[in-house]
Short mmCIF file of C-alpha atoms in Angstrom, two decimals:
data_model
loop_
_atom_site.label_atom_id
_atom_site.label_comp_id
_atom_site.label_asym_id
_atom_site.label_seq_id
_atom_site.Cartn_x
_atom_site.Cartn_y
_atom_site.Cartn_z
CA MET A 1 -14.22 28.35 30.11
CA ASP A 2 -14.82 32.07 30.58
CA GLU A 3 -11.16 32.99 29.93
CA LEU A 4 -11.73 31.81 26.34
CA ARG A 5 -15.44 32.13 25.75
CA ASN A 6 -15.75 35.75 26.88
CA PRO A 7 -12.99 37.16 24.62
CA ALA A 8 -14.41 35.21 21.66
CA ALA A 9 -17.89 36.61 22.26
CA ASP A 10 -16.42 40.09 22.69
CA VAL A 11 -14.62 39.90 19.33
CA VAL A 12 -17.76 38.78 17.50
CA ALA A 13 -19.71 41.61 19.14
CA ALA A 14 -17.10 44.33 18.68
CA HIS A 15 -15.90 43.58 15.15
CA PRO A 16 -17.93 42.90 12.03
CA CYS A 17 -17.31 39.16 12.21
CA PRO A 18 -19.67 36.30 11.28
CA GLY A 19 -18.32 33.95 13.91
CA VAL A 20 -15.35 32.35 15.59
CA ALA A 21 -14.37 28.76 16.29
CA TRP A 22 -11.86 28.43 19.14
CA GLY A 23 -10.04 25.76 21.08
CA LEU A 24 -7.70 25.22 24.03
CA VAL A 25 -4.90 22.66 23.81
CA ARG A 26 -3.47 21.41 27.08
CA ASP A 27 -0.91 18.63 27.47
CA GLY A 28 -1.41 17.49 23.89
CA VAL A 29 -5.22 17.35 23.95
CA LEU A 30 -8.02 19.65 22.79
CA VAL A 31 -9.63 20.08 26.21
CA GLU A 32 -12.00 22.99 25.56
CA HIS A 33 -13.60 24.32 22.40
CA GLY A 34 -16.53 26.40 21.31
CA GLY A 35 -18.02 28.67 18.72
CA GLU A 36 -19.60 32.10 18.58
CA GLY A 37 -21.74 33.63 15.83
CA VAL A 38 -22.47 31.83 12.57
CA ILE A 39 -20.56 30.27 9.69
CA ASP A 40 -22.63 32.05 7.02
CA VAL A 41 -24.57 35.29 7.51
CA ALA A 42 -26.91 34.23 4.70
CA GLY A 43 -27.77 30.93 6.39
CA PRO A 44 -27.63 27.42 4.88
CA GLU A 45 -29.02 27.62 1.36
CA SER A 46 -29.63 23.87 1.20
CA GLU A 47 -31.82 23.86 4.30
CA PRO A 48 -34.30 26.73 4.12
CA GLY A 49 -35.74 27.74 7.45
CA SER A 50 -33.26 25.68 9.45
CA GLY A 51 -31.60 28.79 10.91
CA PRO A 52 -27.98 29.90 11.14
CA GLU A 53 -25.26 27.38 11.99
CA THR A 54 -22.82 28.06 14.83
CA PRO A 55 -19.19 27.13 14.15
CA THR A 56 -17.70 24.17 15.98
CA CYS A 57 -14.28 22.59 16.36
CA ASP A 58 -15.01 20.59 13.19
CA THR A 59 -16.03 23.54 10.98
CA VAL A 60 -13.57 23.99 8.11
CA TYR A 61 -11.83 27.34 7.58
CA ARG A 62 -9.02 28.47 5.33
CA ILE A 63 -6.00 29.21 7.53
CA ALA A 64 -3.92 31.20 5.02
CA SER A 65 -0.40 32.00 6.29
CA MET A 66 -0.59 29.50 9.12
CA THR A 67 0.23 27.15 6.22
CA LYS A 68 3.81 28.46 6.31
CA SER A 69 4.61 26.39 9.38
CA PHE A 70 3.62 23.22 7.51
CA THR A 71 5.74 24.20 4.51
CA CYS A 72 8.78 24.92 6.68
CA ALA A 73 8.33 21.66 8.60
CA ALA A 74 8.33 19.74 5.31
CA VAL A 75 11.45 21.59 4.12
CA LEU A 76 13.27 20.87 7.40
CA SER A 77 12.27 17.21 7.11
CA LEU A 78 13.89 17.09 3.67
CA ARG A 79 16.90 18.99 5.03
CA ASP A 80 17.30 16.45 7.83
CA GLU A 81 17.36 13.67 5.25
CA GLY A 82 20.14 15.45 3.35
CA VAL A 83 17.91 16.17 0.36
CA LEU A 84 17.98 19.97 0.77
CA ASP A 85 20.61 22.45 1.94
CA LEU A 86 19.15 25.55 3.59
CA ASP A 87 22.27 27.58 2.84
CA ARG A 88 22.73 26.77 -0.83
CA PRO A 89 21.77 29.70 -3.10
CA VAL A 90 18.40 28.86 -4.64
CA ALA A 91 19.58 29.91 -8.11
CA ASP A 92 22.18 27.12 -7.99
CA THR A 93 19.29 24.66 -7.76
CA LEU A 94 16.92 26.35 -10.16
CA PRO A 95 18.45 28.56 -12.86
CA SER A 96 15.08 30.21 -13.44
CA LEU A 97 15.57 31.87 -10.04
CA GLY A 98 18.78 33.50 -11.27
CA ALA A 99 17.12 36.92 -11.37
CA LEU A 100 16.07 36.65 -7.72
CA ASN A 101 18.81 38.86 -6.31
CA GLY A 102 18.69 41.43 -3.57
CA PRO A 103 19.96 45.01 -3.82
CA ALA A 104 23.66 45.70 -4.25
CA GLY A 105 25.71 44.33 -1.39
CA SER A 106 23.30 41.46 -0.68
CA PRO A 107 24.36 37.84 -0.27
CA ARG A 108 22.84 35.31 -2.64
CA ILE A 109 19.36 34.22 -1.53
CA THR A 110 18.98 30.83 0.15
CA LEU A 111 16.13 28.74 1.52
CA ARG A 112 17.12 29.94 4.99
CA HIS A 113 16.53 33.55 3.93
CA LEU A 114 13.16 32.71 2.41
CA MET A 115 11.93 30.63 5.36
CA SER A 116 12.97 33.21 7.97
CA MET A 117 11.65 36.29 6.13
CA SER A 118 15.14 37.72 5.69
CA ALA A 119 15.38 37.64 1.87
CA GLY A 120 14.34 41.31 1.77
CA MET A 121 11.56 41.06 -0.83
CA ALA A 122 8.84 43.66 -0.30
CA THR A 123 5.92 42.70 1.93
CA ASP A 124 3.18 41.57 -0.44
CA ASP A 125 0.05 40.39 1.39
CA PRO A 126 -2.62 42.09 -0.77
CA TRP A 127 -0.92 41.09 -4.04
CA ALA A 128 -0.09 37.51 -3.00
CA ASP A 129 -3.58 36.93 -1.60
CA ARG A 130 -4.98 37.36 -5.12
CA HIS A 131 -2.36 35.14 -6.77
CA LEU A 132 -2.59 32.01 -4.64
CA ASP A 133 -3.56 29.94 -7.69
CA ILE A 134 -0.74 31.16 -9.95
CA ASP A 135 0.72 28.36 -12.09
CA THR A 136 4.39 27.43 -12.54
CA ALA A 137 4.93 29.40 -15.74
CA GLU A 138 3.31 32.52 -14.27
CA LEU A 139 5.33 32.27 -11.06
CA ASP A 140 8.57 31.81 -12.97
CA ALA A 141 7.72 34.84 -15.09
CA VAL A 142 7.16 36.98 -11.99
CA LEU A 143 10.44 35.83 -10.43
CA ALA A 144 12.37 36.32 -13.67
CA SER A 145 10.99 39.78 -14.37
CA GLY A 146 12.72 41.40 -11.43
CA VAL A 147 11.29 41.42 -7.91
CA GLY A 148 11.11 44.52 -5.72
CA PHE A 149 13.21 44.48 -2.56
CA ALA A 150 12.50 46.58 0.51
CA VAL A 151 15.87 45.92 2.17
CA ARG A 152 19.10 44.10 1.45
CA THR A 153 19.00 40.33 1.85
CA GLY A 154 19.86 39.32 5.40
CA ASP A 155 19.62 42.84 6.86
CA ALA A 156 16.13 42.91 8.36
CA PHE A 157 12.74 41.25 8.72
CA GLU A 158 10.49 41.72 5.68
CA TYR A 159 7.47 39.45 5.32
CA SER A 160 7.25 37.83 1.88
CA ASN A 161 4.66 35.43 0.54
CA LEU A 162 6.28 35.32 -2.88
CA GLY A 163 9.32 33.85 -1.18
CA PHE A 164 7.29 30.81 -0.22
CA GLY A 165 6.37 30.37 -3.85
CA ALA A 166 10.11 30.25 -4.56
CA ILE A 167 10.52 27.67 -1.77
CA GLY A 168 7.92 25.51 -3.47
CA ARG A 169 9.72 25.76 -6.80
CA VAL A 170 13.03 24.67 -5.24
CA VAL A 171 11.42 21.72 -3.45
CA ALA A 172 9.69 20.58 -6.65
CA GLU A 173 12.90 20.90 -8.67
CA ILE A 174 14.97 18.82 -6.24
CA THR A 175 12.40 16.18 -5.26
CA GLY A 176 10.14 16.11 -8.30
CA THR A 177 7.21 16.52 -5.91
CA ARG A 178 5.23 19.58 -4.85
CA VAL A 179 5.41 20.80 -1.26
CA ARG A 180 1.82 19.79 -0.67
CA GLU A 181 2.58 16.09 -1.24
CA HIS A 182 5.42 16.21 1.28
CA VAL A 183 3.16 17.94 3.79
CA ASP A 184 0.43 15.36 3.24
CA GLU A 185 2.75 12.36 3.56
CA ARG A 186 5.05 13.51 6.33
CA LEU A 187 2.77 15.65 8.50
CA LEU A 188 -0.97 15.51 7.88
CA GLY A 189 -1.20 11.73 7.54
CA PRO A 190 0.95 10.73 10.53
CA LEU A 191 -0.72 13.36 12.73
CA GLY A 192 -4.21 12.19 11.78
CA MET A 193 -5.18 15.61 10.40
CA ASN A 194 -7.81 14.04 8.16
CA SER A 195 -9.92 17.19 7.73
CA THR A 196 -7.00 19.27 6.45
CA THR A 197 -6.81 19.77 2.68
CA TRP A 198 -5.31 22.02 0.02
CA VAL A 199 -8.60 22.34 -1.81
CA GLU A 200 -12.00 23.75 -0.99
CA PRO A 201 -14.00 21.28 1.17
CA VAL A 202 -16.49 19.11 -0.68
CA GLY A 203 -19.59 17.46 0.74
CA ARG A 204 -19.61 19.15 4.15
CA ARG A 205 -20.46 22.44 5.77
CA TRP A 206 -17.61 24.93 5.83
CA ALA A 207 -17.31 28.54 6.89
CA ARG A 208 -18.14 30.73 3.89
CA PRO A 209 -15.86 33.74 3.23
CA HIS A 210 -17.12 37.21 4.13
CA ARG A 211 -15.89 40.78 3.98
CA VAL A 212 -17.00 44.08 5.48
CA ARG A 213 -18.39 46.64 3.07
CA ASP A 214 -19.61 50.00 4.39
CA GLY A 215 -19.62 48.57 7.90
CA VAL A 216 -21.84 45.62 6.95
CA LEU A 217 -20.92 41.95 6.69
CA VAL A 218 -21.45 40.60 3.20
CA ASP A 219 -20.49 37.49 1.28
CA ASP A 220 -16.95 37.85 -0.14
CA GLY A 221 -18.47 37.69 -3.61
CA MET A 222 -15.69 35.56 -5.06
CA GLU A 223 -14.95 31.88 -4.95
CA PRO A 224 -11.80 31.06 -2.94
CA LEU A 225 -8.72 30.71 -5.12
CA GLY A 226 -7.46 27.21 -5.80
CA ASP A 227 -4.23 25.47 -4.92
CA GLY A 228 -1.47 27.07 -7.02
CA GLU A 229 2.26 27.67 -6.87
CA ILE A 230 2.07 30.24 -4.07
CA ALA A 231 -0.12 27.90 -2.01
CA PRO A 232 2.89 26.93 0.18
CA MET A 233 2.42 30.35 1.76
CA GLY A 234 -1.27 30.02 2.57
CA GLY A 235 -3.33 27.33 0.88
CA LEU A 236 -4.48 24.98 3.64
CA TRP A 237 -8.06 24.44 4.88
CA THR A 238 -8.56 22.86 8.31
CA THR A 239 -10.46 22.76 11.59
CA VAL A 240 -9.80 23.58 15.22
CA SER A 241 -9.74 19.83 15.95
CA ASP A 242 -7.02 19.18 13.38
CA LEU A 243 -4.99 22.25 14.30
CA ALA A 244 -5.02 21.11 17.92
CA ARG A 245 -2.94 18.12 16.81
CA TRP A 246 -0.47 20.43 15.05
CA VAL A 247 -0.19 22.83 17.98
CA ALA A 248 0.23 19.93 20.41
CA TRP A 249 2.98 18.28 18.34
CA LEU A 250 4.94 21.47 17.79
CA GLY A 251 4.50 22.63 21.37
CA ALA A 252 5.52 19.26 22.83
CA ALA A 253 8.94 19.57 21.20
CA ASN A 254 9.83 22.18 23.84
CA LEU A 255 9.25 19.82 26.77
CA ALA A 256 12.19 18.31 28.63
CA GLU A 257 11.10 14.85 27.48
CA PRO A 258 8.88 15.22 24.38
CA PRO A 259 6.37 12.37 24.02
CA SER A 260 6.97 10.14 21.03
CA HIS A 261 4.70 10.30 17.98
CA ASP A 262 4.54 8.55 14.60
CA ALA A 263 5.27 11.89 12.91
CA ASP A 264 8.64 12.08 14.70
CA ARG A 265 10.13 9.80 12.08
CA TRP A 266 9.74 12.66 9.61
CA LEU A 267 10.72 15.57 11.84
CA ALA A 268 12.54 15.24 15.16
CA ALA A 269 11.77 17.39 18.19
CA SER A 270 15.08 19.23 17.72
CA SER A 271 14.03 20.44 14.26
CA ARG A 272 10.58 21.43 15.55
CA ARG A 273 12.31 23.51 18.22
CA GLU A 274 14.44 25.07 15.49
CA MET A 275 11.24 26.28 13.81
CA GLN A 276 10.25 27.99 17.06
CA ARG A 277 13.53 29.79 17.74
CA ILE A 278 14.02 33.35 16.53
CA GLN A 279 15.97 33.16 13.28
CA ASN A 280 15.30 36.79 12.35
CA TYR A 281 14.60 39.55 14.88
CA SER A 282 11.60 41.65 13.82
CA GLY A 283 11.64 44.33 16.53
CA TRP A 284 9.17 45.21 19.26
CA SER A 285 5.58 44.13 18.67
CA THR A 286 2.30 45.05 20.35
CA VAL A 287 -0.58 42.57 20.36
CA ALA A 288 -3.75 43.11 22.42
CA GLY A 289 -1.93 45.76 24.43
CA ARG A 290 1.06 43.51 25.21
CA ARG A 291 4.38 44.91 24.00
CA ALA A 292 7.45 42.69 23.68
CA PRO A 293 10.45 41.95 21.47
CA ALA A 294 9.51 39.61 18.65
CA GLY A 295 11.02 37.61 15.84
CA TYR A 296 10.45 35.05 13.12
CA GLY A 297 11.59 31.44 13.13
CA PHE A 298 10.83 29.08 10.28
CA GLY A 299 7.16 29.63 9.46
CA LEU A 300 6.40 30.70 13.03
CA ARG A 301 6.52 33.96 14.99
CA GLN A 302 7.94 34.42 18.49
CA PHE A 303 6.78 36.98 21.08
CA ASP A 304 8.89 37.25 24.25
CA ASP A 305 6.31 38.43 26.77
CA PRO A 306 8.02 39.77 29.92
CA SER A 307 5.64 38.10 32.36
CA ILE A 308 4.35 35.05 30.47
CA GLY A 309 7.49 33.97 28.62
CA MET A 310 8.10 32.99 25.02
CA ILE A 311 4.86 32.75 23.03
CA VAL A 312 4.98 31.04 19.62
CA GLY A 313 2.42 31.01 16.82
CA HIS A 314 1.28 32.44 13.51
CA SER A 315 -1.61 34.34 12.00
CA GLY A 316 -3.40 33.75 8.74
CA GLY A 317 -5.31 36.16 6.55
CA LEU A 318 -6.85 35.85 3.09
CA PRO A 319 -9.89 37.41 1.44
CA GLY A 320 -12.74 36.00 3.50
CA TYR A 321 -10.68 34.54 6.38
CA GLY A 322 -8.60 35.35 9.46
CA SER A 323 -6.98 32.92 11.89
CA ASN A 324 -4.36 32.48 14.58
CA MET A 325 -2.69 29.78 16.66
CA ARG A 326 -0.56 30.60 19.68
CA TRP A 327 1.10 28.60 22.46
CA VAL A 328 3.36 29.24 25.44
CA ALA A 329 6.67 27.47 24.88
CA SER A 330 7.42 24.63 27.31
CA ARG A 331 4.09 24.99 29.15
CA GLY A 332 1.84 22.57 27.26
CA VAL A 333 -0.85 25.24 26.68
CA GLY A 334 -2.01 26.71 23.37
CA VAL A 335 -5.06 28.34 21.82
CA ILE A 336 -6.57 28.47 18.33
CA ALA A 337 -9.09 30.89 16.82
CA LEU A 338 -10.54 30.77 13.30
CA SER A 339 -12.93 33.18 11.62
CA ASN A 340 -14.38 33.79 8.17
CA VAL A 341 -14.08 37.49 7.45
CA THR A 342 -11.12 39.13 5.71
CA TYR A 343 -8.22 39.63 8.12
CA ALA A 344 -10.32 38.93 11.22
CA PRO A 345 -8.46 40.04 14.39
CA MET A 346 -7.72 36.53 15.61
CA ALA A 347 -4.19 37.42 16.77
CA GLU A 348 -5.70 39.87 19.22
CA LEU A 349 -8.19 37.24 20.35
CA THR A 350 -5.66 34.47 21.00
CA MET A 351 -3.38 36.84 22.88
CA ARG A 352 -6.29 37.91 25.07
CA MET A 353 -7.02 34.24 25.68
CA ILE A 354 -3.40 33.51 26.67
CA VAL A 355 -3.35 36.55 28.98
CA GLY A 356 -6.66 35.49 30.54
CA LEU A 357 -5.33 32.00 31.20
CA HIS A 358 -2.15 33.45 32.68
CA ASP A 359 -3.99 35.91 34.92
CA ALA A 360 -6.22 33.08 36.16
CA ASP A 361 -3.10 31.04 36.97
CA LEU A 362 -4.13 28.39 34.45
CA ILE A 363 -0.79 28.23 32.64
CA PRO A 364 1.61 25.85 34.40
CA SER A 365 4.95 27.11 35.64
CA LEU A 366 8.05 26.03 33.81
CA ALA A 367 9.15 22.55 34.79
CA PRO A 368 12.19 22.62 37.07
CA VAL A 369 15.54 22.16 35.36
CA GLU A 370 17.15 18.80 36.08
CA ALA A 371 20.85 19.52 36.74
CA PRO A 372 22.44 16.99 39.12
CA LEU A 373 25.92 18.39 38.47
CA VAL A 374 24.87 21.87 39.60
CA VAL A 375 23.29 20.37 42.74
CA GLU A 376 26.44 18.42 43.55
CA ARG A 377 28.79 21.38 42.99
CA ALA A 378 26.51 23.74 44.95
CA THR A 379 26.39 21.36 47.91
CA ARG A 380 30.19 21.12 47.93
CA LEU A 381 30.42 24.91 47.73
CA ALA A 382 28.22 25.30 50.83
CA ALA A 383 30.47 22.90 52.74
CA LEU A 384 33.60 24.77 51.62
CA LEU A 385 32.22 28.15 52.65
CA SER A 386 31.36 26.74 56.08
CA ASP A 387 34.81 25.20 56.60
CA TRP A 388 37.36 26.68 54.19
CA ASP A 389 40.26 24.57 53.00
CA ASP A 390 42.49 25.60 50.06
CA PRO A 391 43.07 22.06 48.69
CA THR A 392 39.29 21.48 48.71
CA ALA A 393 38.79 24.80 46.97
CA ALA A 394 41.34 23.86 44.32
CA ASP A 395 39.41 20.65 43.60
CA LEU A 396 36.10 22.50 43.31
CA PHE A 397 37.07 25.66 41.45
CA ALA A 398 37.96 26.14 37.79
CA ASP A 399 41.40 27.61 37.09
CA ASN A 400 40.04 31.13 36.57
CA VAL A 401 38.74 31.50 40.13
CA ALA A 402 41.99 32.27 42.01
CA PRO A 403 43.26 34.76 39.37
CA ASP A 404 39.86 36.50 39.42
CA ASP A 405 40.02 36.91 43.24
CA PRO A 406 42.75 35.23 45.34
CA LEU A 407 41.78 32.33 47.57
CA ASP A 408 42.87 34.13 50.74
CA ARG A 409 40.38 36.90 50.06
CA ARG A 410 37.69 34.35 49.31
CA ALA A 411 38.49 32.48 52.52
CA ALA A 412 38.19 35.71 54.51
CA ALA A 413 34.80 36.49 52.94
CA ALA A 414 33.57 32.99 53.80
CA ALA A 415 34.79 33.36 57.40
CA SER A 416 32.88 36.66 57.74
CA LEU A 417 29.74 34.99 56.44
CA VAL A 418 30.03 32.11 58.93
CA ALA A 419 30.76 34.52 61.79
CA ALA A 420 27.54 36.40 61.02
CA HIS A 421 25.26 33.41 60.40
CA GLY A 422 26.92 30.18 61.55
CA ARG A 423 27.62 27.14 59.39
CA LEU A 424 25.64 27.08 56.16
CA GLU A 425 22.97 24.43 55.88
CA VAL A 426 21.69 23.67 52.37
CA VAL A 427 17.98 24.43 52.01
CA ARG A 428 17.65 23.84 48.28
CA VAL A 429 19.46 24.20 44.97
CA VAL A 430 17.53 25.72 42.07
CA PRO A 431 19.27 25.14 38.72
CA SER A 432 18.59 27.74 36.02
CA THR A 433 20.37 25.66 33.38
CA ALA A 434 22.36 22.44 33.36
CA MET A 435 25.45 24.56 34.22
CA ALA A 436 24.21 27.33 36.54
CA GLY A 437 21.83 27.93 39.40
CA THR A 438 21.07 29.33 42.82
CA LEU A 439 22.04 27.79 46.15
CA VAL A 440 19.78 28.67 49.09
CA VAL A 441 21.37 28.12 52.51
CA ARG A 442 20.33 28.81 56.12
CA GLY A 443 22.68 30.08 58.78
CA SER A 444 22.80 27.61 61.67
CA THR A 445 22.88 30.38 64.30
CA SER A 446 21.06 33.27 62.61
CA GLY A 447 18.38 31.14 60.96
CA THR A 448 18.56 33.53 57.99
CA GLU A 449 18.15 32.12 54.51
CA LEU A 450 20.78 33.33 52.06
CA ARG A 451 21.07 33.09 48.28
CA ILE A 452 24.32 32.22 46.51
CA THR A 453 24.46 32.15 42.71
CA LEU A 454 26.99 29.99 40.90
CA SER A 455 27.96 28.90 37.41
CA LEU A 456 30.14 26.11 36.09
CA ALA A 457 32.92 26.39 33.53
CA PRO A 458 33.15 24.16 30.45
CA THR A 459 35.47 22.02 32.60
CA MET A 460 32.39 21.45 34.84
CA LEU A 461 34.04 23.06 37.88
CA VAL A 462 32.74 26.21 39.59
CA GLN A 463 33.85 29.29 37.63
CA THR A 464 31.87 31.96 39.54
CA TYR A 465 29.91 32.28 42.75
CA GLU A 466 28.46 35.33 44.40
CA LEU A 467 28.06 35.75 48.16
CA PRO A 468 24.85 36.40 49.16
CA GLY A 469 21.96 38.58 50.14
CA PRO A 470 18.91 37.49 52.20
CA VAL A 471 16.28 35.49 50.30
CA ALA A 472 13.34 37.73 49.37
#
């Protein structure tokens, strides 16, 4: 598919990048995938002369901060069981976190703050990337020694990896089990993500880490760090094939009727949608030339593109790796891109892929809203406007309507409309939500189509309607 293959080839050509593995998820299935470049610029040492290996959907990469969505899903699963409370101060659970306090005037830090990047701790990517394997005693020492805060807790978005280390400590304290075991049991196993691990792959080809030095691609020169106490922020290794299952399951939660899955017993669609809602506004963001308001949910970012709609996903970056997953909410379409060079521009690539799919009209429109009550009320409104009767109006309208504009004035406006166009024949009703929508009518004498907007009150009667202009 050129909308995906061409941007991937362009990124490999334009950036010092060994290669890229990419995939397209549609309606819960990995329908397209491919690879550009190589997984190791030095070639396979074990097979001299065999030539470079192109990445595939089964090549293993480290996905770094994309791990955060798995950690947050596990925490929400425990929350849903009543094991964890997102709003309990973390120091009440773990006294060793007692020194983890924001600047003066801050509320006490909770799991909700840590998961939504609103705790205020200073952004720490370079430091955290080199401390992924920190042990419990070392992490506790860092947290107890006094952590630097960029802003007051709860005031603004500030990306913190160390905060996910604190999340892991709270989970372990309450459950007696590390986050990784909860992720394995509740998410990876039920979803069949059998190639996803917390440790460096053994016994198979995997994409070796690279960096750019003086404009040239070279081996990273260091072995990837192991699975330590900050691993909940970025420790996972996986493939495009496995991530397609994750993207499909998260994305499906936004559908009107999410398909059932074995993993649902651990995390319901409502909680997966909660992950994908903006919990913390992060300001305007520009990705691949697209500028839009953005925010952070629980382990996932949101990008409200003005023409495409809400786009959800997350990047990952560690020494030797860069990755991104991105999907359009409620559309059943997502893309994945993985590479093996430090901080590879995969966010730019996946956004270009989404834009290419959109421009080629390959992203489905939003499914129509099912709102039988709006349809019924709109149909009755059309009949009333055609043949006004105060008792009928009183049965249809909420009790704010007459005080907002007396019924005699409304009756006169309806009579003027009918005089100009004839009786109003319903063409269609287009709900925007379960309680609002647009009524399209046609004048029986003029033949003109007219648009009337309406909304229902909590009492489920019409609280507003607006008489109309011609349909564009």
